[in-house]
Amino acid sequence: MENTKHFDKKVYIETMGCQMNKSDTERILGMLSHFGYEQTEDAKNADLLIVNTCSIRQLSADKAYSLVGVWGKWKQEEHKKELEGKPFRDIKVAFCGCVAQQDKEKLLKRFPYVDLVFGTNNVYELPDLIRRINTGERVCATNETPKKFTDGEEEAKYEIKRAKSLNAWIPIMEGCNNFCTYCIVPFTRGRERSRKPSEIIDEAKKAIKEGFKEITLLGQNVDSYGKTLDKDKDYDGRDVTLANLLRDLNKIDGKFRIRFVTSYPTDITEDLIQAVKECDKVCEFFHIPMQSGNSKVLKEMNRRYNREEYGEIVKKIRDTFENVAITSDFIAGFPGETEEEFLDTMSAIDEFELDYSNTAAYSPRVKTKAAKWTDRFIDEDTKFERLARLNEKNRQACLKSNEKCTGKIFEILVESFEEKDGKIILAGRARNNKIVHFEGNKNLIGEFVNVKITGASTWHLRGEIFSEASIT
Ligand code: SAH
Ligand code: SF4
Ligand code: F3S
């Protein structure tokens, strides 16, 4: 569908949460741009304010509620001007994403100045929803039935307004059937469903043609890709797996990288590891959240592996690749977690030499099983004291992992620069996702260069240009 490019309104969108939300935002902006809404970075100047929310922890949800509170005050000020007969702006406020999907109509009751609530399954209805709020209606659209990717045809007609970056997010599956006892995602993103390989390949080709240097395949359990598709109907009789999809994407012409997140440990097959090895464009980087280092806690979390099984997967990967990075997520203070069980998480970081871990204190979420185990809740002080120790352990692990890189030559995709003491310091990422800083020319941004690593800090590496041609 041709874009009218006639902008008469401005939209500001604040995106919280994971890459899936970032990707949804790009699609939302694409649809809105077709209807005359131009993106602005200045919220005060916007006609439409949208918060794309995350519900993974109470803190993330609270952030969204307080932002909408601020926007509500702006709206009241404008309303006051209107009543006084002064010029005023007709601001509309919309609430979308995972908190919207979870709270539904309750949001309209709680925030009288919110005009629109739309859930994760209703993005494709946006043109109609915007039309309705612009006639003064207050609307809540939060379908419970998860949208199939094919229902998103309406959405597919519009261009994606990708963020200014070298990386293009490409969702390949959405939803989750795992129901880990702490997690809200199956309730906010629905059951697992996958997008057809042909659609994904077309989107990837388009992104590469537009100049993106990296594509990141997204899914709550990205390595479970294909389970809802039919190999004969959807994939010329080949197994619909992430491994085969990577092989197909790797054949697209051009110099670019392929990444995928997030992997569920036991869905990493031998074939997937082989595919990463075979495909020169696929980066040697695995984000495999372990959540706890203790097998009893893992069982209570309803994770489908124990400590030893997680270790075996990590070993297979480390035996296959030389400079691979393996990262994880951990939760501190899960209901009933003893000090000893927590120490198993601390030791897992060392034993499996995890390169980096996201950490969080357990946060009870409505509808989830563990939220009902109130008699086993860990008190806040203990939880946050454990989190602090976990963060310190992670910091040490990152430094150790970075120090091992010294002396190596990494291929870096140059992403940005900073001026420091009259020098241009470039920043980019290695195939294993490590951030590397080095001196160089600004026009290397968007290029691949080989950099020799000369030093390591906790959160990044330092290096010097070895050659501007790629080694791969
Ligand atoms: N699908 C991925 C994780 C997605 S959620 C997986 O299965 O590993 C992202 C991360 O948020 C999780 O890995 C977990 O560490 C954290 N998280 C989820 N629910 C949480 C909760 N209730 N409290 C604290 N952290 C939570
Ligand atoms: Fe949440 Fe578990 Fe699904 Fe990951 S696998 S999204 S942690 S329920
Ligand atoms: Fe948050 Fe929803 Fe992503 S809960 S982590 S934005 S899937």
Short mmCIF file of C-alpha atoms and ligand atoms in Angstrom, two decimals:
data_model
loop_
_atom_site.label_atom_id
_atom_site.label_comp_id
_atom_site.label_asym_id
_atom_site.label_seq_id
_atom_site.Cartn_x
_atom_site.Cartn_y
_atom_site.Cartn_z
CA MET A 1 0.00 0.00 0.00
CA GLU A 2 1.40 3.37 -0.97
CA ASN A 3 2.23 5.71 1.85
CA THR A 4 0.46 9.03 1.66
CA LYS A 5 3.45 10.82 3.30
CA HIS A 6 1.05 13.58 4.24
CA PHE A 7 1.64 14.10 7.94
CA ASP A 8 -0.78 16.28 9.82
CA LYS A 9 -0.40 14.76 13.28
CA LYS A 10 2.43 13.77 15.58
CA VAL A 11 2.78 10.59 17.57
CA TYR A 12 5.12 9.97 20.49
CA ILE A 13 5.66 6.38 21.59
CA GLU A 14 7.51 5.20 24.68
CA THR A 15 8.57 1.56 24.45
CA MET A 16 9.26 -0.53 27.54
CA GLY A 17 10.22 -4.20 27.82
CA CYS A 18 11.77 -6.69 25.44
CA GLN A 19 12.77 -6.69 21.78
CA MET A 20 9.32 -8.02 20.84
CA ASN A 21 7.83 -4.76 22.11
CA LYS A 22 10.45 -2.76 20.18
CA SER A 23 9.48 -4.66 17.07
CA ASP A 24 5.75 -4.08 17.71
CA THR A 25 6.47 -0.35 18.08
CA GLU A 26 8.11 -0.29 14.64
CA ARG A 27 5.02 -1.91 13.15
CA ILE A 28 2.66 0.42 15.03
CA LEU A 29 4.59 3.46 13.78
CA GLY A 30 4.46 2.08 10.24
CA MET A 31 0.68 1.80 10.37
CA LEU A 32 0.26 5.23 11.95
CA SER A 33 2.52 6.89 9.41
CA HIS A 34 0.17 5.67 6.72
CA PHE A 35 -2.62 7.51 8.51
CA GLY A 36 -0.78 10.81 8.69
CA TYR A 37 0.98 10.45 12.05
CA GLU A 38 4.63 11.44 12.04
CA GLN A 39 6.86 10.21 14.87
CA THR A 40 8.19 12.85 17.25
CA GLU A 41 10.80 12.53 19.99
CA ASP A 42 9.15 15.39 21.85
CA ALA A 43 6.21 14.07 23.89
CA LYS A 44 5.04 17.62 24.71
CA ASN A 45 4.47 18.21 21.04
CA ALA A 46 2.48 15.08 20.24
CA ASP A 47 -1.20 14.71 19.34
CA LEU A 48 -1.11 11.01 20.16
CA LEU A 49 0.86 9.62 23.11
CA ILE A 50 1.34 5.85 23.25
CA VAL A 51 3.00 3.76 25.94
CA ASN A 52 3.95 0.25 24.80
CA THR A 53 4.16 -1.56 28.10
CA CYS A 54 5.90 -4.54 29.73
CA SER A 55 4.41 -6.59 32.52
CA ILE A 56 7.27 -8.95 33.31
CA ARG A 57 7.75 -7.45 36.79
CA GLN A 58 5.62 -5.12 38.92
CA LEU A 59 8.28 -2.44 38.53
CA SER A 60 7.89 -2.43 34.72
CA ALA A 61 4.10 -2.12 35.01
CA ASP A 62 4.43 0.68 37.61
CA LYS A 63 6.70 2.62 35.26
CA ALA A 64 3.93 2.61 32.66
CA TYR A 65 1.23 3.65 35.14
CA SER A 66 3.26 6.62 36.33
CA LEU A 67 4.10 7.77 32.80
CA VAL A 68 0.43 7.72 31.85
CA GLY A 69 -0.24 9.69 35.04
CA VAL A 70 2.05 12.46 33.79
CA TRP A 71 0.38 12.47 30.38
CA GLY A 72 -3.01 12.65 32.09
CA LYS A 73 -1.95 15.88 33.83
CA TRP A 74 -0.99 17.40 30.46
CA LYS A 75 -4.37 16.43 29.12
CA GLN A 76 -6.15 18.04 32.07
CA GLU A 77 -4.19 21.26 31.52
CA GLU A 78 -5.30 21.32 27.87
CA HIS A 79 -8.88 20.61 28.94
CA LYS A 80 -8.74 23.56 31.34
CA LYS A 81 -7.61 25.80 28.47
CA GLU A 82 -10.52 24.52 26.38
CA LEU A 83 -13.01 25.37 29.15
CA GLU A 84 -11.49 28.87 29.43
CA GLY A 85 -11.96 29.34 25.68
CA LYS A 86 -8.20 29.44 25.08
CA PRO A 87 -6.43 27.60 22.23
CA PHE A 88 -5.83 24.01 23.34
CA ARG A 89 -4.47 20.74 21.98
CA ASP A 90 -6.67 17.66 21.71
CA ILE A 91 -4.21 15.08 23.06
CA LYS A 92 -5.09 11.39 22.83
CA VAL A 93 -3.47 8.86 25.16
CA ALA A 94 -3.11 5.17 24.30
CA PHE A 95 -1.94 2.23 26.38
CA CYS A 96 -0.74 -0.91 24.57
CA GLY A 97 1.52 -3.94 25.01
CA CYS A 98 1.62 -6.55 27.75
CA VAL A 99 0.10 -4.50 30.62
CA ALA A 100 -2.76 -3.51 28.32
CA GLN A 101 -3.35 -7.15 27.41
CA GLN A 102 -3.35 -8.03 31.10
CA ASP A 103 -5.40 -5.18 32.63
CA LYS A 104 -7.84 -4.58 29.75
CA GLU A 105 -10.90 -2.37 30.59
CA LYS A 106 -9.58 -1.86 34.12
CA LEU A 107 -7.15 0.65 32.61
CA LEU A 108 -9.98 2.78 31.22
CA LYS A 109 -11.57 2.85 34.69
CA ARG A 110 -8.32 3.57 36.53
CA PHE A 111 -7.11 6.26 34.12
CA PRO A 112 -10.09 8.40 33.03
CA TYR A 113 -7.93 10.31 30.54
CA VAL A 114 -6.77 7.20 28.63
CA ASP A 115 -8.56 7.13 25.27
CA LEU A 116 -7.42 3.79 23.95
CA VAL A 117 -6.26 0.46 25.34
CA PHE A 118 -5.12 -2.06 22.75
CA GLY A 119 -3.61 -5.45 23.43
CA THR A 120 -0.84 -7.47 21.82
CA ASN A 121 -3.37 -9.17 19.52
CA ASN A 122 -5.03 -6.00 18.27
CA VAL A 123 -2.24 -4.05 16.60
CA TYR A 124 -3.65 -4.80 13.16
CA GLU A 125 -6.94 -3.06 14.07
CA LEU A 126 -5.16 0.18 14.81
CA PRO A 127 -6.49 2.23 11.84
CA ASP A 128 -10.06 1.62 12.96
CA LEU A 129 -9.24 2.16 16.64
CA ILE A 130 -7.59 5.52 15.92
CA ARG A 131 -10.55 6.60 13.83
CA ARG A 132 -12.86 5.77 16.73
CA ILE A 133 -10.92 7.67 19.39
CA ASN A 134 -10.67 10.66 17.09
CA THR A 135 -14.46 10.86 17.14
CA GLY A 136 -14.38 11.05 20.94
CA GLU A 137 -14.98 7.40 21.84
CA ARG A 138 -12.97 5.66 24.58
CA VAL A 139 -12.00 2.22 23.32
CA CYS A 140 -10.62 -1.01 24.76
CA ALA A 141 -9.56 -3.68 22.24
CA THR A 142 -7.88 -6.62 23.92
CA ASN A 143 -8.79 -9.87 22.15
CA GLU A 144 -8.07 -12.95 24.19
CA THR A 145 -7.67 -15.18 21.13
CA PRO A 146 -4.08 -14.77 20.02
CA LYS A 147 -3.73 -13.38 16.57
CA LYS A 148 -2.22 -15.81 14.10
CA PHE A 149 0.53 -14.25 12.03
CA THR A 150 -1.68 -14.77 8.98
CA ASP A 151 -4.41 -12.63 10.58
CA GLY A 152 -1.88 -9.85 10.55
CA GLU A 153 -2.25 -9.43 6.79
CA GLU A 154 -3.74 -6.02 7.45
CA GLU A 155 -0.56 -5.12 9.34
CA ALA A 156 1.64 -6.55 6.58
CA LYS A 157 0.27 -4.02 4.10
CA TYR A 158 2.01 -1.18 5.88
CA GLU A 159 5.69 -0.40 5.94
CA ILE A 160 7.65 -1.03 9.13
CA LYS A 161 9.15 2.14 10.58
CA ARG A 162 12.38 0.61 11.83
CA ALA A 163 14.39 2.43 14.48
CA LYS A 164 17.58 4.13 13.24
CA SER A 165 19.99 1.27 13.75
CA LEU A 166 21.95 -1.30 11.77
CA ASN A 167 19.81 -4.08 13.17
CA ALA A 168 16.37 -5.13 11.92
CA TRP A 169 14.13 -7.02 14.36
CA ILE A 170 12.15 -9.78 12.66
CA PRO A 171 9.55 -11.64 14.75
CA ILE A 172 9.36 -15.28 13.69
CA MET A 173 7.19 -16.71 16.45
CA GLU A 174 5.15 -15.30 19.28
CA GLY A 175 3.63 -16.61 22.48
CA CYS A 176 4.56 -19.36 24.87
CA ASN A 177 3.14 -22.69 25.99
CA ASN A 178 5.59 -23.30 28.82
CA PHE A 179 3.83 -21.64 31.73
CA CYS A 180 6.85 -21.25 33.97
CA THR A 181 5.25 -20.71 37.37
CA TYR A 182 6.57 -17.14 37.79
CA CYS A 183 5.92 -15.80 34.28
CA ILE A 184 3.15 -13.59 32.88
CA VAL A 185 4.16 -13.92 29.21
CA PRO A 186 1.83 -16.85 28.30
CA PHE A 187 -1.03 -14.62 29.54
CA THR A 188 0.05 -11.48 27.71
CA ARG A 189 1.32 -13.02 24.48
CA GLY A 190 -0.94 -16.06 24.24
CA ARG A 191 -0.12 -19.52 22.92
CA GLU A 192 2.84 -20.17 20.70
CA ARG A 193 2.45 -19.66 16.95
CA SER A 194 4.99 -19.29 14.16
CA ARG A 195 5.19 -17.17 11.08
CA LYS A 196 5.61 -18.78 7.65
CA PRO A 197 9.22 -19.11 6.42
CA SER A 198 8.39 -17.39 3.11
CA GLU A 199 7.11 -14.27 4.92
CA ILE A 200 10.18 -14.14 7.14
CA ILE A 201 12.59 -14.58 4.23
CA ASP A 202 10.83 -11.82 2.26
CA GLU A 203 11.03 -9.45 5.23
CA ALA A 204 14.72 -10.26 5.74
CA LYS A 205 15.53 -9.69 2.04
CA LYS A 206 13.78 -6.35 2.14
CA ALA A 207 15.68 -5.26 5.28
CA ILE A 208 19.02 -6.23 3.75
CA LYS A 209 18.16 -4.36 0.56
CA GLU A 210 17.34 -1.29 2.66
CA GLY A 211 20.87 -1.44 4.11
CA PHE A 212 20.46 -3.20 7.47
CA LYS A 213 23.62 -5.10 8.41
CA GLU A 214 22.11 -7.41 10.95
CA ILE A 215 18.80 -9.20 11.37
CA THR A 216 17.67 -10.52 14.73
CA LEU A 217 15.01 -13.21 14.71
CA LEU A 218 12.64 -12.77 17.64
CA GLY A 219 10.48 -15.10 19.64
CA GLN A 220 9.70 -15.78 23.29
CA ASN A 221 11.11 -19.26 22.61
CA VAL A 222 12.73 -18.66 19.27
CA ASP A 223 14.20 -22.17 19.06
CA SER A 224 10.72 -23.67 19.29
CA TYR A 225 10.02 -22.08 15.88
CA GLY A 226 7.91 -24.00 13.40
CA LYS A 227 5.99 -26.28 15.73
CA THR A 228 2.64 -24.80 14.68
CA LEU A 229 3.40 -24.98 10.94
CA ASP A 230 2.94 -27.77 8.42
CA LYS A 231 6.05 -28.91 6.59
CA ASP A 232 4.20 -29.83 3.40
CA LYS A 233 1.92 -26.82 3.29
CA ASP A 234 4.36 -24.23 4.59
CA TYR A 235 7.89 -25.43 3.70
CA ASP A 236 8.19 -27.68 0.63
CA GLY A 237 8.21 -30.80 2.79
CA ARG A 238 11.26 -29.79 4.84
CA ASP A 239 11.08 -29.74 8.65
CA VAL A 240 10.02 -26.28 9.77
CA THR A 241 12.74 -25.56 12.32
CA LEU A 242 14.88 -22.61 13.33
CA ALA A 243 17.90 -24.54 11.98
CA ASN A 244 16.43 -24.78 8.47
CA LEU A 245 15.21 -21.19 8.57
CA LEU A 246 18.75 -20.04 9.44
CA ARG A 247 20.11 -22.05 6.50
CA ASP A 248 17.66 -20.32 4.14
CA LEU A 249 18.34 -16.84 5.51
CA ASN A 250 22.07 -17.46 5.25
CA LYS A 251 21.66 -17.83 1.47
CA ILE A 252 20.46 -14.24 1.06
CA ASP A 253 23.13 -12.26 -0.83
CA GLY A 254 25.12 -9.56 0.91
CA LYS A 255 27.35 -9.06 3.91
CA PHE A 256 25.20 -9.11 7.02
CA ARG A 257 24.77 -10.94 10.31
CA ILE A 258 21.98 -13.09 11.68
CA ARG A 259 21.11 -13.41 15.38
CA PHE A 260 18.21 -15.03 17.25
CA VAL A 261 16.72 -14.56 20.76
CA THR A 262 15.55 -16.01 23.19
CA SER A 263 16.40 -19.71 23.31
CA TYR A 264 14.74 -22.16 25.70
CA PRO A 265 17.54 -24.50 26.88
CA THR A 266 16.03 -27.85 25.91
CA ASP A 267 14.81 -26.60 22.52
CA ILE A 268 18.41 -26.17 21.36
CA THR A 269 18.85 -29.19 19.09
CA GLU A 270 22.06 -30.69 17.67
CA ASP A 271 20.76 -29.58 14.29
CA LEU A 272 20.45 -25.97 15.48
CA ILE A 273 24.04 -26.00 16.76
CA GLN A 274 25.13 -27.48 13.41
CA ALA A 275 23.21 -24.83 11.48
CA VAL A 276 24.89 -22.04 13.45
CA LYS A 277 28.24 -23.66 12.64
CA GLU A 278 27.50 -24.12 8.93
CA CYS A 279 26.06 -20.66 8.33
CA ASP A 280 28.75 -17.99 8.06
CA LYS A 281 26.28 -15.16 8.66
CA VAL A 282 24.84 -16.60 11.88
CA CYS A 283 26.66 -15.26 14.94
CA GLU A 284 28.13 -17.49 17.64
CA PHE A 285 25.98 -16.11 20.41
CA PHE A 286 23.37 -17.95 22.47
CA HIS A 287 21.07 -16.33 25.02
CA ILE A 288 19.82 -19.29 27.06
CA PRO A 289 18.16 -18.23 30.31
CA MET A 290 18.80 -20.75 33.09
CA GLN A 291 16.69 -18.92 35.75
CA SER A 292 18.12 -20.89 38.71
CA GLY A 293 21.18 -23.06 39.26
CA ASN A 294 19.28 -25.41 41.56
CA SER A 295 17.39 -28.39 40.15
CA LYS A 296 14.66 -28.36 42.82
CA VAL A 297 13.93 -24.67 42.21
CA LEU A 298 13.94 -25.29 38.45
CA LYS A 299 11.31 -27.97 38.97
CA GLU A 300 9.18 -25.58 41.02
CA MET A 301 9.62 -23.00 38.31
CA ASN A 302 8.26 -25.64 35.86
CA ARG A 303 11.40 -25.43 33.74
CA ARG A 304 11.90 -28.64 31.74
CA TYR A 305 15.59 -29.26 32.58
CA ASN A 306 17.81 -29.63 35.61
CA ARG A 307 21.22 -28.16 36.40
CA GLU A 308 23.11 -31.04 34.78
CA GLU A 309 21.06 -30.95 31.59
CA TYR A 310 21.63 -27.22 31.26
CA GLY A 311 25.36 -27.88 31.70
CA GLU A 312 25.33 -30.49 28.93
CA ILE A 313 23.79 -28.02 26.47
CA VAL A 314 26.38 -25.38 27.37
CA LYS A 315 29.19 -27.93 26.95
CA LYS A 316 27.97 -28.99 23.49
CA ILE A 317 27.95 -25.37 22.38
CA ARG A 318 31.36 -24.57 23.87
CA ASP A 319 32.84 -27.71 22.25
CA THR A 320 31.53 -26.59 18.85
CA PHE A 321 32.59 -22.94 18.73
CA GLU A 322 35.78 -21.18 19.67
CA ASN A 323 34.70 -17.66 20.58
CA VAL A 324 31.08 -18.28 21.45
CA ALA A 325 29.31 -16.27 24.15
CA ILE A 326 26.56 -17.82 26.23
CA THR A 327 24.36 -15.51 28.29
CA SER A 328 21.57 -16.17 30.74
CA ASP A 329 18.80 -14.72 32.92
CA PHE A 330 18.46 -15.50 36.64
CA ILE A 331 15.78 -14.81 39.22
CA ALA A 332 16.81 -14.22 42.85
CA GLY A 333 14.43 -15.02 45.70
CA PHE A 334 11.93 -17.30 43.95
CA PRO A 335 9.29 -18.43 46.52
CA GLY A 336 10.82 -20.97 48.91
CA GLU A 337 14.40 -20.50 47.62
CA THR A 338 16.81 -21.32 50.47
CA GLU A 339 20.23 -19.72 50.91
CA GLU A 340 21.81 -23.00 49.76
CA GLU A 341 19.66 -23.14 46.65
CA PHE A 342 20.56 -19.54 45.90
CA LEU A 343 24.25 -20.43 46.22
CA ASP A 344 23.70 -22.99 43.43
CA THR A 345 22.74 -20.10 41.15
CA MET A 346 25.90 -18.25 42.15
CA SER A 347 28.04 -21.31 41.40
CA ALA A 348 26.27 -21.98 38.08
CA ILE A 349 27.61 -18.67 36.74
CA ASP A 350 31.15 -19.87 37.52
CA GLU A 351 30.73 -23.50 36.52
CA PHE A 352 29.18 -22.75 33.12
CA GLU A 353 31.40 -19.70 32.59
CA LEU A 354 28.40 -17.61 31.64
CA ASP A 355 29.52 -14.53 29.76
CA TYR A 356 26.74 -12.26 30.98
CA SER A 357 23.47 -12.65 32.89
CA ASN A 358 20.35 -10.50 33.24
CA THR A 359 19.27 -10.65 36.85
CA ALA A 360 16.05 -9.81 38.66
CA ALA A 361 14.43 -10.19 42.05
CA TYR A 362 11.33 -12.38 41.91
CA SER A 363 8.19 -10.32 41.40
CA PRO A 364 4.77 -11.96 41.92
CA ARG A 365 2.54 -11.67 38.84
CA VAL A 366 -1.24 -12.11 38.81
CA LYS A 367 -2.59 -15.33 37.31
CA THR A 368 0.75 -17.13 37.68
CA LYS A 369 1.06 -20.19 39.93
CA ALA A 370 3.96 -19.02 42.08
CA ALA A 371 2.16 -15.78 42.97
CA LYS A 372 -0.23 -17.92 45.06
CA TRP A 373 2.59 -19.40 47.17
CA THR A 374 2.50 -16.42 49.53
CA ASP A 375 3.47 -18.54 52.55
CA ARG A 376 6.81 -19.25 50.85
CA PHE A 377 7.57 -15.69 49.69
CA ILE A 378 11.07 -14.51 50.49
CA ASP A 379 11.17 -11.21 52.38
CA GLU A 380 12.19 -8.16 50.35
CA ASP A 381 15.46 -7.56 52.24
CA THR A 382 16.71 -11.11 51.64
CA LYS A 383 15.58 -11.01 48.01
CA PHE A 384 17.40 -7.79 47.24
CA GLU A 385 20.47 -8.80 49.22
CA ARG A 386 20.64 -11.98 47.08
CA LEU A 387 20.15 -9.90 43.94
CA ALA A 388 23.07 -7.66 44.96
CA ARG A 389 25.34 -10.70 45.43
CA LEU A 390 24.17 -12.10 42.09
CA ASN A 391 24.94 -8.81 40.37
CA GLU A 392 28.42 -8.76 41.86
CA LYS A 393 29.00 -12.35 40.71
CA ASN A 394 27.80 -11.41 37.22
CA ARG A 395 30.13 -8.41 37.17
CA GLN A 396 33.11 -10.62 38.00
CA ALA A 397 32.04 -13.22 35.42
CA CYS A 398 31.77 -10.56 32.70
CA LEU A 399 35.22 -9.22 33.48
CA LYS A 400 36.70 -12.74 33.45
CA SER A 401 34.98 -13.51 30.16
CA ASN A 402 36.19 -10.23 28.64
CA GLU A 403 39.77 -10.74 29.84
CA LYS A 404 39.86 -14.04 27.92
CA CYS A 405 39.34 -12.09 24.70
CA THR A 406 42.56 -10.09 24.99
CA GLY A 407 44.92 -10.76 22.09
CA LYS A 408 42.18 -12.15 19.83
CA ILE A 409 41.06 -10.64 16.55
CA PHE A 410 37.33 -10.06 16.27
CA GLU A 411 35.22 -8.96 13.34
CA ILE A 412 33.32 -5.88 14.50
CA LEU A 413 30.25 -4.27 13.03
CA VAL A 414 30.80 -0.58 13.76
CA GLU A 415 27.67 0.98 15.25
CA SER A 416 28.44 4.37 16.76
CA PHE A 417 31.14 6.84 17.79
CA GLU A 418 32.06 9.17 20.62
CA GLU A 419 34.58 12.03 20.69
CA LYS A 420 37.00 11.67 23.58
CA ASP A 421 40.08 13.86 24.19
CA GLY A 422 40.02 14.97 20.57
CA LYS A 423 39.91 11.37 19.28
CA ILE A 424 37.09 9.49 17.57
CA ILE A 425 36.29 6.34 19.53
CA LEU A 426 34.19 3.88 17.58
CA ALA A 427 31.94 1.31 19.24
CA GLY A 428 30.68 -1.88 17.70
CA ARG A 429 29.88 -5.48 18.45
CA ALA A 430 31.77 -8.69 17.80
CA ARG A 431 29.98 -11.75 16.48
CA ASN A 432 29.69 -12.97 20.08
CA ASN A 433 27.88 -9.72 20.93
CA LYS A 434 30.68 -8.22 23.01
CA ILE A 435 30.97 -4.45 22.77
CA VAL A 436 34.36 -3.22 21.53
CA HIS A 437 35.71 0.36 21.61
CA PHE A 438 38.57 1.44 19.33
CA GLU A 439 39.93 4.51 17.62
CA GLY A 440 38.95 5.01 14.00
CA ASN A 441 37.24 7.05 11.36
CA LYS A 442 33.54 7.94 11.62
CA ASN A 443 32.89 6.73 8.10
CA LEU A 444 33.48 3.16 9.28
CA ILE A 445 30.03 3.21 10.88
CA GLY A 446 27.98 0.46 9.25
CA GLU A 447 31.14 -1.38 8.12
CA PHE A 448 32.75 -4.60 9.28
CA VAL A 449 36.34 -4.24 10.50
CA ASN A 450 38.80 -6.58 12.17
CA VAL A 451 39.93 -5.39 15.55
CA LYS A 452 42.67 -6.76 17.75
CA ILE A 453 41.55 -6.82 21.38
CA THR A 454 44.08 -5.04 23.60
CA GLY A 455 42.21 -4.60 26.88
CA ALA A 456 39.13 -5.59 28.85
CA SER A 457 36.77 -3.82 31.23
CA THR A 458 33.67 -5.28 32.86
CA TRP A 459 31.17 -4.14 30.24
CA HIS A 460 33.31 -3.69 27.13
CA LEU A 461 36.54 -4.51 25.34
CA ARG A 462 39.15 -2.15 23.93
CA GLY A 463 41.06 -2.77 20.76
CA GLU A 464 42.79 -1.41 17.68
CA ILE A 465 41.98 -1.79 14.02
CA PHE A 466 43.78 -4.79 12.57
CA SER A 467 42.37 -4.55 9.06
CA GLU A 468 39.36 -2.94 7.47
CA ALA A 469 38.59 -5.99 5.37
CA SER A 470 36.55 -8.73 6.90
CA ILE A 471 38.21 -12.02 7.89
CA THR A 472 35.09 -14.07 7.20
N1 SAH B 1 11.28 -16.94 27.32
C1 SAH B 1 12.44 -16.67 28.05
C2 SAH B 1 12.29 -15.52 29.04
C3 SAH B 1 11.35 -14.40 28.76
S1 SAH B 1 10.96 -13.37 30.10
C4 SAH B 1 12.82 -17.92 28.83
O1 SAH B 1 12.05 -18.82 28.95
O2 SAH B 1 13.88 -17.99 29.37
C5 SAH B 1 12.50 -12.54 30.40
C6 SAH B 1 13.08 -12.77 31.76
O3 SAH B 1 12.36 -12.10 32.76
C7 SAH B 1 13.07 -14.21 32.22
O4 SAH B 1 14.12 -14.91 31.68
C8 SAH B 1 13.13 -14.11 33.72
O5 SAH B 1 14.45 -14.19 34.20
C9 SAH B 1 12.55 -12.73 34.01
N2 SAH B 1 11.26 -12.86 34.67
C10 SAH B 1 10.13 -13.38 34.17
N3 SAH B 1 9.15 -13.36 35.08
C11 SAH B 1 9.67 -12.83 36.22
C12 SAH B 1 9.16 -12.56 37.52
N4 SAH B 1 7.92 -12.85 37.83
N5 SAH B 1 9.99 -12.00 38.42
C13 SAH B 1 11.27 -11.72 38.11
N6 SAH B 1 11.81 -11.95 36.90
C14 SAH B 1 11.02 -12.50 35.95
FE1 SF4 B 2 7.94 -17.06 30.41
FE2 SF4 B 2 8.79 -19.51 30.72
FE3 SF4 B 2 7.54 -18.84 28.50
FE4 SF4 B 2 9.99 -17.94 28.96
S1 SF4 B 2 9.39 -20.06 28.67
S2 SF4 B 2 8.25 -16.75 28.22
S3 SF4 B 2 9.98 -17.65 31.17
S4 SF4 B 2 6.65 -18.91 30.54
FE1 F3S B 3 7.66 -7.65 28.87
FE2 F3S B 3 5.78 -8.52 27.30
FE3 F3S B 3 8.28 -8.64 26.52
S1 F3S B 3 5.85 -8.79 29.48
S2 F3S B 3 9.38 -8.91 28.43
S3 F3S B 3 7.15 -6.80 26.89
S4 F3S B 3 6.69 -10.11 26.06
#
